Coordinates of C-alpha atoms in Angstrom, one line a residue:
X102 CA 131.4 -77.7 -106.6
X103 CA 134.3 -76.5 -104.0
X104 CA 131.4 -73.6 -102.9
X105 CA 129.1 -76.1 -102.0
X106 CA 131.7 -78.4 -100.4
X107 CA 133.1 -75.6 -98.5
X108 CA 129.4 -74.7 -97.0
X109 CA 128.6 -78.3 -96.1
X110 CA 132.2 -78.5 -94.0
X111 CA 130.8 -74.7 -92.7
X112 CA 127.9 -75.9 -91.3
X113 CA 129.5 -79.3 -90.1
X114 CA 132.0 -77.3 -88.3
X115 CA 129.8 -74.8 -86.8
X116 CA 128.9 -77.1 -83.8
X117 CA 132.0 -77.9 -83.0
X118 CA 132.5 -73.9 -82.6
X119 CA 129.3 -72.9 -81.1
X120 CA 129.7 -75.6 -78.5
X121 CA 132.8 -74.5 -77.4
X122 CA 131.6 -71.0 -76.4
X123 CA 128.1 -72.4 -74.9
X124 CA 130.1 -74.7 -73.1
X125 CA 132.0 -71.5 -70.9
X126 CA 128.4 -70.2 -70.1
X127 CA 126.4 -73.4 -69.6
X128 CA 127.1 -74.0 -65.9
X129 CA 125.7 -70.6 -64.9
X130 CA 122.8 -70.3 -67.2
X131 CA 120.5 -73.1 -67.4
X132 CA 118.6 -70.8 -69.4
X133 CA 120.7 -71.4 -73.1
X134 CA 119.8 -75.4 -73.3
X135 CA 116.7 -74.2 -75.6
X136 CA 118.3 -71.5 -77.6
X137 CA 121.2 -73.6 -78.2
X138 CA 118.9 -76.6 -79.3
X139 CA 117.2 -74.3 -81.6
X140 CA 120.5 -73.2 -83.2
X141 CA 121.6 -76.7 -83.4
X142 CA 118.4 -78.0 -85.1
X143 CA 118.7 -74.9 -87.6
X144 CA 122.2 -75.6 -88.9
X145 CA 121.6 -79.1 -89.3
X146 CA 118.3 -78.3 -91.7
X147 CA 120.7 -76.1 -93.3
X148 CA 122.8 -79.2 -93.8
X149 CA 120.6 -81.6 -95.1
X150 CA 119.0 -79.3 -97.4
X151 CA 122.5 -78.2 -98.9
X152 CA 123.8 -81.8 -99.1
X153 CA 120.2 -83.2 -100.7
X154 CA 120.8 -79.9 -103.6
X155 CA 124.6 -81.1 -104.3
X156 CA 123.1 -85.1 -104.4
X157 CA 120.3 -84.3 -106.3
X158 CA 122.4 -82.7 -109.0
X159 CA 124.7 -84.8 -109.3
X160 CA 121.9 -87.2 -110.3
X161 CA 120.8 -85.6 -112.9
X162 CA 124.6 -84.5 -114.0
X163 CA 125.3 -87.8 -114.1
X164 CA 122.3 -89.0 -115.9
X165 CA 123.1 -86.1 -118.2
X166 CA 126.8 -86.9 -118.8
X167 CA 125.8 -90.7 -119.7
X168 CA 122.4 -90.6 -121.6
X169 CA 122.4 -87.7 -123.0
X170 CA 126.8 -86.9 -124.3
X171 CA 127.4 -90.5 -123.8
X172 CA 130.6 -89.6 -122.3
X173 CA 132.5 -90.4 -119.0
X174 CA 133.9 -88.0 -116.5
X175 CA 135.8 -90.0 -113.5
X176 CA 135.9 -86.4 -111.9
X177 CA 132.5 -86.1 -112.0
X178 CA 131.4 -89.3 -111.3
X179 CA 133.4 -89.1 -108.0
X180 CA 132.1 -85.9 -107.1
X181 CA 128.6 -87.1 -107.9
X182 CA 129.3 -90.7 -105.4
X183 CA 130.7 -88.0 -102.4
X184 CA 127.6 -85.7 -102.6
X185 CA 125.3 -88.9 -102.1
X186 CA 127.5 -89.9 -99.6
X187 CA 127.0 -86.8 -97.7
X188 CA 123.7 -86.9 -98.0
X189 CA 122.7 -90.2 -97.3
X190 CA 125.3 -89.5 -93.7
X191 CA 123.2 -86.3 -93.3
X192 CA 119.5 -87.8 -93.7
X193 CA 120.8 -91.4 -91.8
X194 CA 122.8 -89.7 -89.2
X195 CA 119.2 -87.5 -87.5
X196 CA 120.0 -84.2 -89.4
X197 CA 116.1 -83.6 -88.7
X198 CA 115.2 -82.7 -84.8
X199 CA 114.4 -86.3 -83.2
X200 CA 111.3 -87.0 -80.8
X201 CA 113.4 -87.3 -78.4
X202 CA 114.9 -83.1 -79.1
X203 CA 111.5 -82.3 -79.0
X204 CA 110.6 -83.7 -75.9
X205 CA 113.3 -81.8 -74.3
X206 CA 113.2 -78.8 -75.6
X207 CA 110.8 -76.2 -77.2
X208 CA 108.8 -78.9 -78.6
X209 CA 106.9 -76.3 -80.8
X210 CA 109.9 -75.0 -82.5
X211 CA 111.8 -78.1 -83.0
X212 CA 108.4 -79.4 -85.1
X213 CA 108.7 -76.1 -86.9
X214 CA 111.8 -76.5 -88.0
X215 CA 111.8 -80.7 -88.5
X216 CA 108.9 -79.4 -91.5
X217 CA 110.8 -76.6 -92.1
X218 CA 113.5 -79.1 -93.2
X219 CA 111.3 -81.4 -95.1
X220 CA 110.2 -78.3 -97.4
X221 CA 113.6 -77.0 -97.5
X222 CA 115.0 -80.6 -98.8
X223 CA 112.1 -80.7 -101.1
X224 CA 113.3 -77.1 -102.4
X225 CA 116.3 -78.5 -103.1
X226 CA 115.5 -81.3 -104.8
X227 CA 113.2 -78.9 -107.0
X228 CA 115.9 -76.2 -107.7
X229 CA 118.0 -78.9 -108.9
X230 CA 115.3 -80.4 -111.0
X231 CA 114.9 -77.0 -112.7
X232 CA 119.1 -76.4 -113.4
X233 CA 118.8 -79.8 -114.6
X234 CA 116.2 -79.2 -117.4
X235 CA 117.5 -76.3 -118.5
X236 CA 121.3 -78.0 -118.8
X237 CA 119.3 -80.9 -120.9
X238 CA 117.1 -78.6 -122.8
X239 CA 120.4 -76.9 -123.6
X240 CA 122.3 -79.9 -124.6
X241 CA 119.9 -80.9 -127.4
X242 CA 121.3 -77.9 -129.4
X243 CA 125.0 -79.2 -130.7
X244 CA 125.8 -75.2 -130.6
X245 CA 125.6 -75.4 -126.9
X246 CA 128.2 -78.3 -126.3
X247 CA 131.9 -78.4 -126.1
X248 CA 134.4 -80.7 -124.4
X249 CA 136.1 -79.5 -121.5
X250 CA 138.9 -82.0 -120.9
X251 CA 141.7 -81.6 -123.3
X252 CA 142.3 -85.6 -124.0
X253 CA 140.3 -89.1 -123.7
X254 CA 140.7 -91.6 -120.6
X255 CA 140.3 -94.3 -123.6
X256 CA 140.2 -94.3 -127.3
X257 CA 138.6 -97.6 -127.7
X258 CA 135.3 -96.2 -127.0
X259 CA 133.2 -93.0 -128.6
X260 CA 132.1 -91.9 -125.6
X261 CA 135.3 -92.0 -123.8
X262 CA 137.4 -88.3 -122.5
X263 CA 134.5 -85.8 -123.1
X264 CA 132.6 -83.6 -120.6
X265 CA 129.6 -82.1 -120.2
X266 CA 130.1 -78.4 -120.0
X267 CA 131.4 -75.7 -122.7
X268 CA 133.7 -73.3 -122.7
X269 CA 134.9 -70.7 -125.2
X270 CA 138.1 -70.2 -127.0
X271 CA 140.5 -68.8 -125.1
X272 CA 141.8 -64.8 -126.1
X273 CA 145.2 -66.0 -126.1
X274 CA 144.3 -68.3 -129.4
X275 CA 145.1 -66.3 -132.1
X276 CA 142.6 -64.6 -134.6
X277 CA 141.7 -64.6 -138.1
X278 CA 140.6 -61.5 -138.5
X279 CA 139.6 -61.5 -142.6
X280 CA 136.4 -63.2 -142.0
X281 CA 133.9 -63.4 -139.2
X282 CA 133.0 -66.2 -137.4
X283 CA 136.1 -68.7 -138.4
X284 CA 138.2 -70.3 -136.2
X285 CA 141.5 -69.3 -135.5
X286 CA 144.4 -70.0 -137.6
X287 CA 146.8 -73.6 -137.0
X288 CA 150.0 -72.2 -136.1
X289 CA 151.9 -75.4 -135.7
X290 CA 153.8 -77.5 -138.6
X291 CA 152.6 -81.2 -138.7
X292 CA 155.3 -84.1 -137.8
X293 CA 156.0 -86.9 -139.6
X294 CA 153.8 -89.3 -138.2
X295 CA 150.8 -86.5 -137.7
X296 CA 151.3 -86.2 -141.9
X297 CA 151.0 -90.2 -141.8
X298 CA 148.1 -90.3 -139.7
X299 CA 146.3 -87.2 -141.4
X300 CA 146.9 -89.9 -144.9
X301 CA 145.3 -92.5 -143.3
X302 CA 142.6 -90.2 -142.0
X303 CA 141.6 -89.1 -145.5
X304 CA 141.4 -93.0 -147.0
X305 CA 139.1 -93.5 -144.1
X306 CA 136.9 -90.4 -145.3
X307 CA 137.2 -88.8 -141.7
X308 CA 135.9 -85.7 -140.9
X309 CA 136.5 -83.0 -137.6
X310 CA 133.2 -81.6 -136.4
X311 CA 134.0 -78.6 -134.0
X312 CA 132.9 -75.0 -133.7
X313 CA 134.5 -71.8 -134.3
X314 CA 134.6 -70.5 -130.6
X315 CA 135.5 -74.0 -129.7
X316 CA 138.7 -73.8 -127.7
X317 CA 139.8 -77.9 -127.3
X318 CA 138.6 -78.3 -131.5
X319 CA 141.9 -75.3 -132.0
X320 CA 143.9 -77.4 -129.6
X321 CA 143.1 -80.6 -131.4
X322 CA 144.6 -78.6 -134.7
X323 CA 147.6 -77.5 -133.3
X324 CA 148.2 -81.1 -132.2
X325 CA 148.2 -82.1 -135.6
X326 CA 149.5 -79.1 -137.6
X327 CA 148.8 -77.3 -140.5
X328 CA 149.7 -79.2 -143.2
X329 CA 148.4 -81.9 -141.5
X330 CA 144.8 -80.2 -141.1
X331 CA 144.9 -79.1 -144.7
X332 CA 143.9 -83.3 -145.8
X333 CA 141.2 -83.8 -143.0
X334 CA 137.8 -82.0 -143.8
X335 CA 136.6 -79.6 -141.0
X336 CA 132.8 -79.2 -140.6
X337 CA 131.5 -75.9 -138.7
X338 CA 128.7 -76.7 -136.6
X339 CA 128.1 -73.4 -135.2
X340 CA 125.2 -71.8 -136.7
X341 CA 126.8 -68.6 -136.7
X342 CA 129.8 -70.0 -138.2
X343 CA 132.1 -69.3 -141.6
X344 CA 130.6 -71.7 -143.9
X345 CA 128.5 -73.5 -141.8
X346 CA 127.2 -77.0 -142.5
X347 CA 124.7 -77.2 -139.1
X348 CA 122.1 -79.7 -140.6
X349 CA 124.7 -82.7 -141.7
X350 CA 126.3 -81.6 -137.7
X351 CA 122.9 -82.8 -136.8
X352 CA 122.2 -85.3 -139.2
X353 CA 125.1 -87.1 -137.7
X354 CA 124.4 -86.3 -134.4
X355 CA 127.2 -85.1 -133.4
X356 CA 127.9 -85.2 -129.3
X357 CA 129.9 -82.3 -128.9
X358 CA 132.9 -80.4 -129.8
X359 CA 135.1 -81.7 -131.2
X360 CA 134.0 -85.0 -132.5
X361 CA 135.9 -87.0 -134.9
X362 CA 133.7 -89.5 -137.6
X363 CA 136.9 -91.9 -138.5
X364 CA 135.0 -94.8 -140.7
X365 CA 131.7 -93.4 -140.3
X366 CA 132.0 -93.8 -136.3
X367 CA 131.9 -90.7 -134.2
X368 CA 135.0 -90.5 -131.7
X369 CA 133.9 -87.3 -129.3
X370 CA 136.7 -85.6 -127.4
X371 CA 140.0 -84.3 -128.0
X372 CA 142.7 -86.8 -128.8
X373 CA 146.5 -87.1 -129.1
X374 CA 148.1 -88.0 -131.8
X375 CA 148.2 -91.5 -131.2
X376 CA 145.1 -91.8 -129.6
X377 CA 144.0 -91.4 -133.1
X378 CA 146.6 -93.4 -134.2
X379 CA 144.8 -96.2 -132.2
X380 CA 141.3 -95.5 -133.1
X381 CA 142.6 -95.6 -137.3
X382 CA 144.7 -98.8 -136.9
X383 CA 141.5 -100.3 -135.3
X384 CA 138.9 -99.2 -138.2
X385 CA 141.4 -100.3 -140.8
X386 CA 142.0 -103.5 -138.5
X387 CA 138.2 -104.3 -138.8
X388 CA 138.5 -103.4 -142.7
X389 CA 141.3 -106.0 -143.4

């Protein structure tokens, strides 16, 4: 995301510099109006082509972030409403050379390059098209997905705090290193009211679904400790995983990693402590 916002300020700023040094050679060469036209019309198809690629993604993250993980990124969604932005400006604002360029200039290169930045815009939207599919495709397998953001926006909602990309455990986590494939060992010792809320967990039959490489599912343990941990039931949903229990992962549909079922609801994303202590005082709430 900062790559591409750094090319479209690039190319935004290149007129500004390019003029300046046409500008010192303008009055004695009448000959640099075309070339410099030419130049012009190029960077801005290099614009509007970069800014249609970050909108057009952003469509389809978006879309991918709500229908397909049922989650909600406010990052994301804000970096999604600035890319449209920039490229509803561009397109709006004449990125494409205008009749009236071409009737000043060369009018056969200008015309060129105006389908030249159709295509290129239409490349775009196709490149971002084929990321797209393959980041869906790849979020159908639960082995694939992982929540990036350590803690919830909201824990009144399932689909609340979770993110659309994975990412592994980090190599500072510690590592079991008896048996392949399991997740690294809880270091922490459970407090007082993680031991209450890890009781009130078990009478609700809750479960943690996470993955072994899963680096937010070994900070959500350490949040809650050892002892803790030791009364909640933890389901690998890796396939490669110690123990593995893939099919009831999918059975349940599980979102993501990790993904708490508290009263046979799924709660994706890492939580606090008493983030869960909300979401267990509302299910027994409902229960009374």
């Amino acid at each position: 995301g900062m790559v591409a916002y750094a090319a479209v300020l690039a190319l935004a700023a290149f007129p500004l510099i390019d003029g300046g040094n046409d500008n010192n050679n303008n009055n004695n060469d009448n000959d640099n109006t075309v070339p410099t036209i030419i130049t012009d019309a190029q960077n801005r198809i290099f614009l509007l082509a970069t800014t249609t690629l970050m909108a057009s993604f952003s469509v389809y993250l978006v879309s991918l972030i709500l229908g397909v993980l049922h989650a909600t990124c406010a990052f994301c969604f804000a970096s999604a409403g600035c890319s449209i932005a920039l490229a509803t400006l561009t397109w709006a604002g004449g990125a494409l050379p205008s009749s009236d360029e071409i009737a000043a200039g060369d009018a056969t290169a200008l015309v060129e390059w105006r389908k030249k930045g159709v295509a290129l815009s239409a490349s775009s939207v196709g490149a971002a098209t084929a990321v797209a599919l393959g980041l869906f495709l790849g979020a159908d397998d639960p082995d694939n997905r992982d929540f990036s953001f350590p803690s919830s926006s909201s824990s009144s909602s399932s689909s609340s705090g979770s993110t659309l990309l994975a990412s592994a455990a980090s190599s500072s986590h510690p590592k079991n290193n008896n048996v392949k494939n399991t997740p690294p060992p809880i270091t922490t010792t459970s407090t007082p009211q993680a031991l209450s809320l890890a009781a009130d967990l078990s009478s609700l039959d809750s479960k943690m679904y996470g993955a072994f490489w899963c680096s937010h599912c070994y900070d959500q343990k350490q949040s809650l400790g050892s002892e803790a941990m030791r009364a909640i039931p933890y389901v690998e949903c890796d396939r490669d995983g110690y123990r593995t229990q893939r099919d009831l992962c999918r059975a349940k549909d599980v979102p993501g990693y990790p993904t708490w079922e508290i009263g046979g609801e799924l709660f994706p994303g890492e939580r606090s402590v008493d983030e869960l202590r909300e979401i267990v005082d509302g299910v027994l709430a409902k229960r009374k």
